[in-house]
Amino acid sequence: MRVDRIVKAAVEALEDIKGRDIVVLNVVKLTAMFDRVIIATGDSTRQVRSLAENVQAKVREKGGAVQGMEGLQTSEWVLIDLGTVIVHVMLPTVRAHYNLEELWTARPAERKTRKRATTEVEADADTGA
């Protein structure tokens, strides 16, 4: 199944169960493991579980394969592995804490700049400046 069809099926499944703040990230240039990351929020553990199970059912219904699913036991953060697409369904507090959008959109140059700025601050502290 093509990536765009998997994404469409997953997003529709999330929208069916009223998933909030659905974001689709193209991560082709960041990793060779998968092409897209979808992140969505559910308001309760029951909704997170329902969202994840609906994604699994809809993707299979459309002919896609579900490689695995993790996190259903607690349903605070469920990861659905669809091969070329990874879906994260989270409670709002978990999503805010891990901030995956920033992780998957930060460019290496930005990370170096942040690290360099921290190093400069530490160097200034060492010299008493």
Backbone as ProteinMPNN parsed JSONL, in Angstrom:
{"seq_chain_A": "MRVDRIVKAAVEALEDIKGRDIVVLNVVKLTAMFDRVIIATGDSTRQVRSLAENVQAKVREKGGAVQGMEGLQTSEWVLIDLGTVIVHVMLPTVRAHYNLEELWTARPAERKTRKRATTEVEADADTGA", "coords_chain_A": {"N_chain_A": [[0.85, -1.179, 0.0], [0.558, 2.216, -0.821], [2.305, 5.035, 0.605], [0.863, 7.486, 0.815], [-1.777, 6.592, 0.782], [-1.882, 5.033, 3.078], [-1.446, 7.011, 5.008], [-3.726, 8.603, 4.56], [-5.802, 6.786, 5.244], [-5.19, 6.331, 7.951], [-5.398, 8.94, 9.078], [-8.096, 9.504, 8.539], [-9.256, 7.523, 10.141], [-8.494, 8.419, 12.666], [-9.826, 10.871, 12.74], [-12.464, 9.968, 12.661], [-12.963, 9.086, 15.266], [-12.796, 11.346, 16.665], [-10.172, 12.337, 17.151], [-7.744, 14.692, 18.229], [-5.789, 17.577, 17.215], [-4.233, 16.578, 15.001], [-1.311, 15.736, 13.368], [0.751, 15.424, 10.558], [3.891, 14.388, 9.708], [6.547, 14.642, 7.426], [9.214, 12.632, 7.287], [11.209, 11.664, 5.706], [13.757, 12.619, 4.994], [15.021, 12.536, 7.401], [15.175, 10.0, 8.553], [15.691, 6.561, 7.691], [14.012, 4.622, 8.415], [11.203, 4.929, 8.344], [8.649, 6.772, 6.54], [6.68, 8.667, 7.201], [5.369, 10.353, 10.078], [2.678, 10.3, 12.196], [0.904, 12.176, 14.496], [-1.364, 12.296, 17.145], [-3.921, 13.379, 19.449], [-5.733, 12.11, 22.207], [-8.429, 12.482, 24.49], [-8.755, 10.919, 26.76], [-7.711, 7.824, 28.356], [-9.314, 5.807, 27.442], [-10.269, 6.893, 25.022], [-7.849, 7.187, 23.627], [-7.098, 4.515, 23.328], [-9.289, 3.61, 21.745], [-8.923, 5.201, 19.453], [-6.44, 4.22, 18.516], [-7.065, 1.511, 18.04], [-8.992, 1.877, 16.059], [-7.481, 3.008, 13.993], [-5.849, 0.824, 13.396], [-7.817, -1.043, 12.517], [-9.008, 0.311, 10.287], [-6.851, 0.687, 8.536], [-6.147, -1.955, 7.963], [-8.554, -2.74, 6.799], [-8.452, -1.29, 4.439], [-6.52, -2.632, 3.125], [-3.936, -2.448, 4.024], [-1.008, -3.191, 6.049], [-0.504, -3.901, 9.473], [2.204, -3.624, 11.401], [2.77, -3.708, 14.091], [1.72, -2.895, 17.475], [2.065, -0.871, 20.273], [1.667, -0.134, 23.74], [-1.003, -0.322, 24.459], [-1.75, -1.364, 26.911], [-1.629, 0.569, 29.003], [-2.534, 2.767, 27.655], [-1.828, 5.471, 27.544], [0.004, 6.4, 25.792], [0.053, 5.307, 22.649], [1.647, 3.488, 20.152], [1.476, 2.89, 16.756], [2.663, 0.805, 14.366], [2.901, 1.033, 11.049], [4.559, 0.214, 9.087], [5.793, 1.972, 6.696], [4.769, 4.175, 7.835], [4.404, 5.683, 10.981], [2.317, 5.877, 13.747], [1.471, 7.901, 16.428], [-0.496, 8.016, 19.228], [-1.647, 9.947, 21.796], [-2.16, 10.97, 25.238], [-2.952, 14.353, 26.226], [-1.108, 15.438, 28.173], [1.075, 13.706, 28.015], [1.819, 14.052, 25.366], [2.565, 16.76, 25.389], [4.739, 16.624, 27.137], [6.691, 14.937, 25.822], [6.886, 16.079, 23.289], [7.059, 15.411, 20.427], [6.761, 16.559, 17.91], [8.613, 18.671, 17.788], [10.977, 17.231, 18.049], [11.011, 15.692, 15.649], [11.039, 17.666, 13.714], [13.156, 19.352, 14.079], [16.109, 20.617, 12.734], [19.395, 19.327, 11.951], [21.347, 21.385, 11.95], [20.164, 23.311, 13.572], [20.166, 21.981, 16.003], [22.925, 21.803, 16.49], [23.537, 24.502, 16.771], [22.11, 25.13, 19.109], [23.465, 23.467, 20.914], [26.041, 24.531, 20.774], [25.563, 27.088, 21.775], [24.927, 26.474, 24.422], [27.362, 25.396, 25.216], [28.971, 27.654, 25.011], [27.9, 29.237, 27.057], [28.525, 27.652, 29.261], [31.31, 27.792, 29.062], [31.747, 30.502, 29.549], [30.996, 30.597, 32.211], [33.031, 29.127, 33.375], [35.242, 30.778, 33.034], [34.601, 32.883, 34.505], [33.309, 34.986, 33.38]], "CA_chain_A": [[0.0, 0.0, 0.0], [1.354, 3.439, -0.932], [2.387, 5.858, 1.812], [-0.231, 8.467, 0.871], [-3.021, 5.883, 1.114], [-1.792, 4.662, 4.497], [-1.656, 8.259, 5.765], [-5.135, 8.979, 4.428], [-6.606, 5.845, 6.037], [-4.914, 6.563, 9.37], [-5.967, 10.236, 9.467], [-9.555, 9.337, 8.554], [-9.591, 6.724, 11.327], [-8.34, 9.301, 13.827], [-10.91, 11.858, 12.692], [-13.719, 9.26, 12.963], [-13.124, 8.94, 16.719], [-12.587, 12.698, 17.211], [-8.805, 12.623, 17.559], [-7.454, 16.126, 18.15], [-4.433, 18.064, 16.887], [-3.584, 15.567, 14.153], [-0.185, 16.288, 12.616], [1.467, 14.46, 9.709], [5.242, 14.885, 9.446], [7.347, 13.941, 6.437], [10.527, 12.434, 7.903], [12.031, 10.918, 4.742], [15.142, 13.108, 5.023], [15.56, 12.407, 8.75], [15.38, 8.595, 8.919], [15.401, 5.577, 6.649], [13.149, 3.599, 9.004], [9.826, 5.159, 7.921], [8.507, 7.988, 5.743], [5.776, 9.643, 7.824], [4.987, 10.222, 11.473], [1.396, 10.937, 12.48], [0.735, 12.361, 15.933], [-2.726, 12.726, 17.469], [-4.226, 13.434, 20.867], [-7.015, 11.644, 22.714], [-8.692, 13.138, 25.772], [-8.755, 9.958, 27.87], [-7.076, 6.561, 27.97], [-10.313, 5.067, 26.657], [-10.276, 7.436, 23.658], [-6.554, 6.846, 23.01], [-7.21, 3.099, 22.93], [-10.242, 3.534, 20.629], [-8.267, 5.79, 18.28], [-5.42, 3.277, 18.037], [-7.74, 0.33, 17.486], [-9.662, 2.282, 14.819], [-6.428, 3.123, 12.971], [-5.488, -0.547, 13.026], [-8.917, -1.644, 11.754], [-9.207, 1.001, 9.006], [-5.711, 0.409, 7.651], [-6.315, -3.342, 7.506], [-9.724, -2.751, 5.914], [-8.037, -0.72, 3.147], [-5.51, -3.505, 2.528], [-2.612, -2.183, 4.587], [-0.532, -4.104, 7.088], [-0.11, -3.337, 10.762], [3.381, -4.379, 11.848], [2.706, -3.881, 15.54], [1.116, -1.828, 18.255], [2.599, -0.881, 21.637], [1.129, 0.835, 24.673], [-2.431, -0.491, 24.734], [-1.973, -1.74, 28.303], [-1.934, 1.77, 29.779], [-3.218, 3.661, 26.713], [-1.447, 6.873, 27.674], [0.705, 6.661, 24.537], [0.023, 4.09, 21.835], [2.371, 3.583, 18.894], [1.024, 1.925, 15.754], [3.67, 0.678, 13.311], [2.275, 0.673, 9.78], [5.651, 0.026, 8.134], [6.343, 3.251, 6.242], [4.108, 5.221, 8.624], [4.298, 5.435, 12.415], [1.256, 6.701, 14.332], [1.518, 8.069, 17.874], [-1.731, 8.551, 19.799], [-1.229, 10.247, 23.162], [-2.887, 11.893, 26.095], [-2.374, 15.697, 26.088], [0.056, 15.646, 29.041], [2.183, 12.911, 27.473], [2.236, 14.719, 24.13], [3.275, 17.991, 25.748], [6.013, 16.265, 27.767], [7.658, 14.388, 24.871], [7.006, 17.062, 22.214], [7.615, 14.731, 19.259], [6.793, 17.455, 16.748], [9.9, 19.367, 17.788], [12.023, 16.231, 17.813], [11.034, 15.272, 14.258], [11.157, 18.785, 12.782], [14.405, 20.08, 14.321], [17.167, 20.33, 11.76], [20.692, 19.129, 12.613], [22.029, 22.663, 12.143], [19.554, 23.945, 14.735], [20.638, 21.275, 17.188], [24.305, 22.212, 16.72], [23.509, 25.869, 17.266], [21.681, 25.071, 20.504], [24.533, 22.862, 21.695], [27.124, 25.495, 20.805], [25.162, 28.163, 22.679], [25.059, 25.936, 25.776], [28.787, 25.275, 25.475], [29.487, 29.003, 25.238], [27.462, 29.654, 28.385], [29.34, 26.9, 30.211], [32.674, 28.322, 28.982], [31.735, 31.791, 30.229], [30.921, 30.33, 33.64], [34.338, 28.639, 33.784], [36.205, 31.873, 33.033], [34.126, 33.919, 35.411], [32.754, 36.098, 32.59]], "C_chain_A": [[0.895, 1.241, 0.0], [1.249, 4.28, 0.342], [1.206, 6.817, 1.91], [-1.563, 7.813, 1.225], [-3.041, 5.439, 2.574], [-2.074, 5.883, 5.36], [-3.126, 8.649, 5.734], [-6.024, 8.085, 5.293], [-6.419, 6.098, 7.532], [-5.542, 7.872, 9.855], [-7.492, 10.154, 9.512], [-10.005, 8.555, 9.786], [-9.493, 7.565, 12.59], [-9.472, 10.329, 13.886], [-12.255, 11.233, 13.041], [-14.013, 9.212, 14.463], [-12.796, 10.268, 17.421], [-11.2, 12.914, 17.807], [-8.521, 14.106, 17.343], [-6.012, 16.379, 17.726], [-3.639, 17.053, 16.073], [-2.525, 16.256, 13.288], [0.458, 15.157, 11.826], [2.81, 15.075, 9.36], [5.937, 14.008, 8.412], [8.77, 13.841, 6.988], [11.49, 11.666, 6.991], [13.497, 11.332, 4.829], [15.799, 12.936, 6.392], [15.865, 10.971, 9.161], [15.057, 7.698, 7.733], [14.419, 4.526, 7.154], [11.691, 3.726, 8.571], [9.748, 6.514, 7.244], [7.667, 9.073, 6.407], [5.572, 9.306, 9.292], [3.672, 10.974, 11.629], [1.263, 10.997, 13.995], [-0.676, 12.892, 16.17], [-2.933, 12.653, 18.973], [-5.618, 12.876, 21.129], [-7.201, 12.193, 24.119], [-8.688, 12.213, 26.984], [-8.062, 8.684, 27.406], [-8.039, 5.719, 27.134], [-10.331, 5.568, 25.209], [-8.971, 7.103, 22.93], [-6.596, 5.408, 22.499], [-8.133, 2.943, 21.722], [-9.644, 4.094, 19.343], [-7.276, 4.81, 17.672], [-6.064, 2.053, 17.392], [-8.451, 0.655, 16.175], [-8.648, 2.449, 13.688], [-6.059, 1.731, 12.478], [-6.562, -1.173, 12.13], [-9.062, -1.016, 10.374], [-8.076, 0.719, 8.028], [-5.81, -1.019, 7.114], [-7.47, -3.454, 6.519], [-9.37, -2.254, 4.515], [-6.937, -1.544, 2.485], [-4.106, -3.277, 3.029], [-2.271, -3.177, 5.68], [-0.175, -3.329, 8.345], [1.011, -4.213, 11.297], [3.348, -4.642, 13.345], [2.051, -2.688, 16.207], [1.623, -1.97, 19.691], [1.885, 0.169, 22.47], [-0.34, 0.688, 24.997], [-2.718, -0.801, 26.213], [-2.364, -0.521, 29.147], [-2.719, 2.787, 28.958], [-2.985, 5.142, 26.986], [-0.74, 7.338, 26.399], [0.718, 5.337, 23.785], [0.735, 4.378, 20.525], [1.852, 2.492, 17.974], [2.04, 1.943, 14.623], [2.98, 0.161, 12.054], [3.332, 0.49, 8.685], [6.278, 1.354, 7.756], [5.75, 4.438, 6.993], [4.047, 4.775, 10.079], [3.248, 6.393, 12.963], [1.424, 6.706, 15.843], [0.192, 8.672, 18.306], [-1.466, 8.713, 21.291], [-2.256, 11.069, 23.927], [-2.232, 13.27, 25.978], [-1.123, 15.923, 26.942], [1.283, 14.898, 28.529], [2.722, 13.583, 26.211], [3.025, 15.986, 24.428], [4.656, 17.674, 26.331], [7.058, 15.824, 26.741], [7.86, 15.262, 23.645], [7.646, 16.479, 20.944], [7.674, 15.614, 18.023], [8.128, 18.176, 16.661], [11.044, 18.408, 17.487], [12.15, 15.902, 16.329], [11.123, 16.424, 13.265], [12.436, 19.579, 12.986], [15.452, 19.655, 13.3], [18.488, 20.152, 12.495], [21.435, 20.438, 12.867], [21.471, 23.39, 13.366], [20.046, 23.289, 16.012], [22.071, 21.683, 17.513], [24.36, 23.616, 17.3], [23.12, 25.88, 18.741], [22.795, 24.513, 21.386], [25.692, 23.842, 21.853], [26.797, 26.62, 21.783], [25.295, 27.703, 24.129], [26.524, 25.845, 26.154], [29.385, 26.645, 25.755], [29.1, 29.517, 26.627], [28.302, 28.957, 29.446], [30.767, 27.435, 30.231], [32.759, 29.658, 29.71], [31.713, 31.603, 31.745], [32.273, 29.878, 34.176], [35.351, 29.763, 33.905], [35.788, 32.997, 33.952], [33.544, 35.099, 34.693], [31.275, 36.249, 32.843]], "O_chain_A": [[1.876, 1.302, 0.74], [0.245, 4.24, 1.054], [0.608, 6.949, 2.978], [-2.39, 8.425, 1.901], [-4.085, 5.465, 3.226], [-2.84, 5.811, 6.321], [-3.704, 8.987, 6.767], [-6.904, 8.582, 5.996], [-7.387, 6.081, 8.291], [-6.152, 7.908, 10.924], [-8.111, 10.684, 10.435], [-11.019, 8.887, 10.4], [-10.323, 7.434, 13.49], [-10.006, 10.615, 14.958], [-13.1, 11.888, 13.649], [-15.169, 9.288, 14.878], [-12.551, 10.296, 18.627], [-11.053, 13.581, 18.831], [-9.005, 14.701, 16.38], [-5.141, 15.519, 17.86], [-2.507, 16.716, 16.419], [-2.807, 17.222, 12.579], [0.683, 14.068, 12.354], [2.868, 16.16, 8.782], [5.917, 12.781, 8.512], [9.451, 14.856, 7.138], [12.469, 11.087, 7.462], [14.385, 10.484, 4.745], [17.0, 13.165, 6.534], [16.716, 10.741, 10.021], [14.243, 8.047, 6.879], [14.032, 3.632, 6.402], [11.006, 2.712, 8.443], [10.672, 7.32, 7.355], [7.91, 10.262, 6.202], [5.597, 8.143, 9.694], [3.563, 12.138, 11.244], [1.478, 10.004, 14.691], [-1.128, 13.814, 15.49], [-2.209, 11.952, 19.68], [-6.558, 13.133, 20.377], [-6.229, 12.35, 24.858], [-8.625, 12.684, 28.119], [-7.849, 8.486, 26.21], [-7.619, 5.004, 26.224], [-10.4, 4.768, 24.276], [-8.992, 6.774, 21.744], [-6.179, 5.125, 21.376], [-7.801, 2.226, 20.778], [-9.837, 3.528, 18.267], [-7.269, 4.594, 16.461], [-5.646, 1.617, 16.32], [-8.512, -0.186, 15.278], [-8.925, 2.073, 12.549], [-5.971, 1.497, 11.272], [-6.242, -1.767, 11.1], [-9.223, -1.734, 9.388], [-8.31, 0.535, 6.833], [-5.576, -1.252, 5.928], [-7.379, -4.173, 5.524], [-9.918, -2.735, 3.523], [-6.471, -1.194, 1.401], [-3.165, -3.867, 2.5], [-3.132, -3.908, 6.171], [0.388, -2.237, 8.279], [0.807, -5.387, 11.606], [3.836, -5.67, 13.814], [1.855, -1.633, 15.604], [1.609, -3.065, 20.253], [1.536, 1.237, 21.968], [-0.883, 1.501, 25.745], [-3.814, -0.526, 26.702], [-3.323, -0.58, 29.916], [-3.483, 3.578, 29.511], [-3.845, 5.974, 26.693], [-0.86, 8.491, 25.982], [1.323, 4.364, 24.235], [0.465, 5.383, 19.868], [1.791, 1.321, 18.35], [2.254, 2.978, 13.992], [2.535, -0.986, 11.996], [3.027, 0.601, 7.498], [7.201, 1.815, 8.427], [6.182, 5.575, 6.805], [3.684, 3.636, 10.375], [3.288, 7.589, 12.675], [1.509, 5.649, 16.469], [-0.203, 9.726, 17.806], [-1.107, 7.754, 21.974], [-3.095, 11.759, 23.349], [-1.047, 13.344, 25.655], [-0.168, 16.542, 26.472], [2.402, 15.406, 28.606], [3.934, 13.669, 26.015], [4.042, 16.253, 23.787], [5.627, 18.377, 26.05], [8.197, 16.29, 26.787], [8.915, 15.192, 23.015], [8.65, 16.995, 20.453], [8.548, 15.434, 17.175], [8.712, 18.28, 15.582], [11.971, 18.748, 16.751], [13.26, 15.837, 15.8], [11.27, 16.176, 12.069], [12.776, 20.408, 12.142], [15.643, 18.466, 13.046], [18.693, 20.755, 13.548], [22.088, 20.582, 13.9], [22.223, 24.016, 14.112], [20.315, 23.975, 16.999], [22.404, 21.89, 18.679], [25.138, 23.887, 18.214], [23.748, 26.577, 19.537], [23.041, 25.024, 22.478], [26.258, 23.97, 22.939], [27.665, 27.055, 22.539], [25.735, 28.476, 24.979], [26.898, 26.175, 27.28], [30.223, 26.782, 26.647], [29.907, 30.166, 27.292], [28.741, 29.582, 30.412], [31.376, 27.526, 31.297], [33.736, 29.92, 30.412], [32.343, 32.366, 32.476], [32.629, 30.207, 35.307], [36.223, 29.722, 34.772], [36.535, 33.954, 34.156], [33.298, 36.132, 35.317], [30.637, 37.13, 32.267]]}, "name": "protein", "num_of_chains": 1, "seq": "MRVDRIVKAAVEALEDIKGRDIVVLNVVKLTAMFDRVIIATGDSTRQVRSLAENVQAKVREKGGAVQGMEGLQTSEWVLIDLGTVIVHVMLPTVRAHYNLEELWTARPAERKTRKRATTEVEADADTGA"}
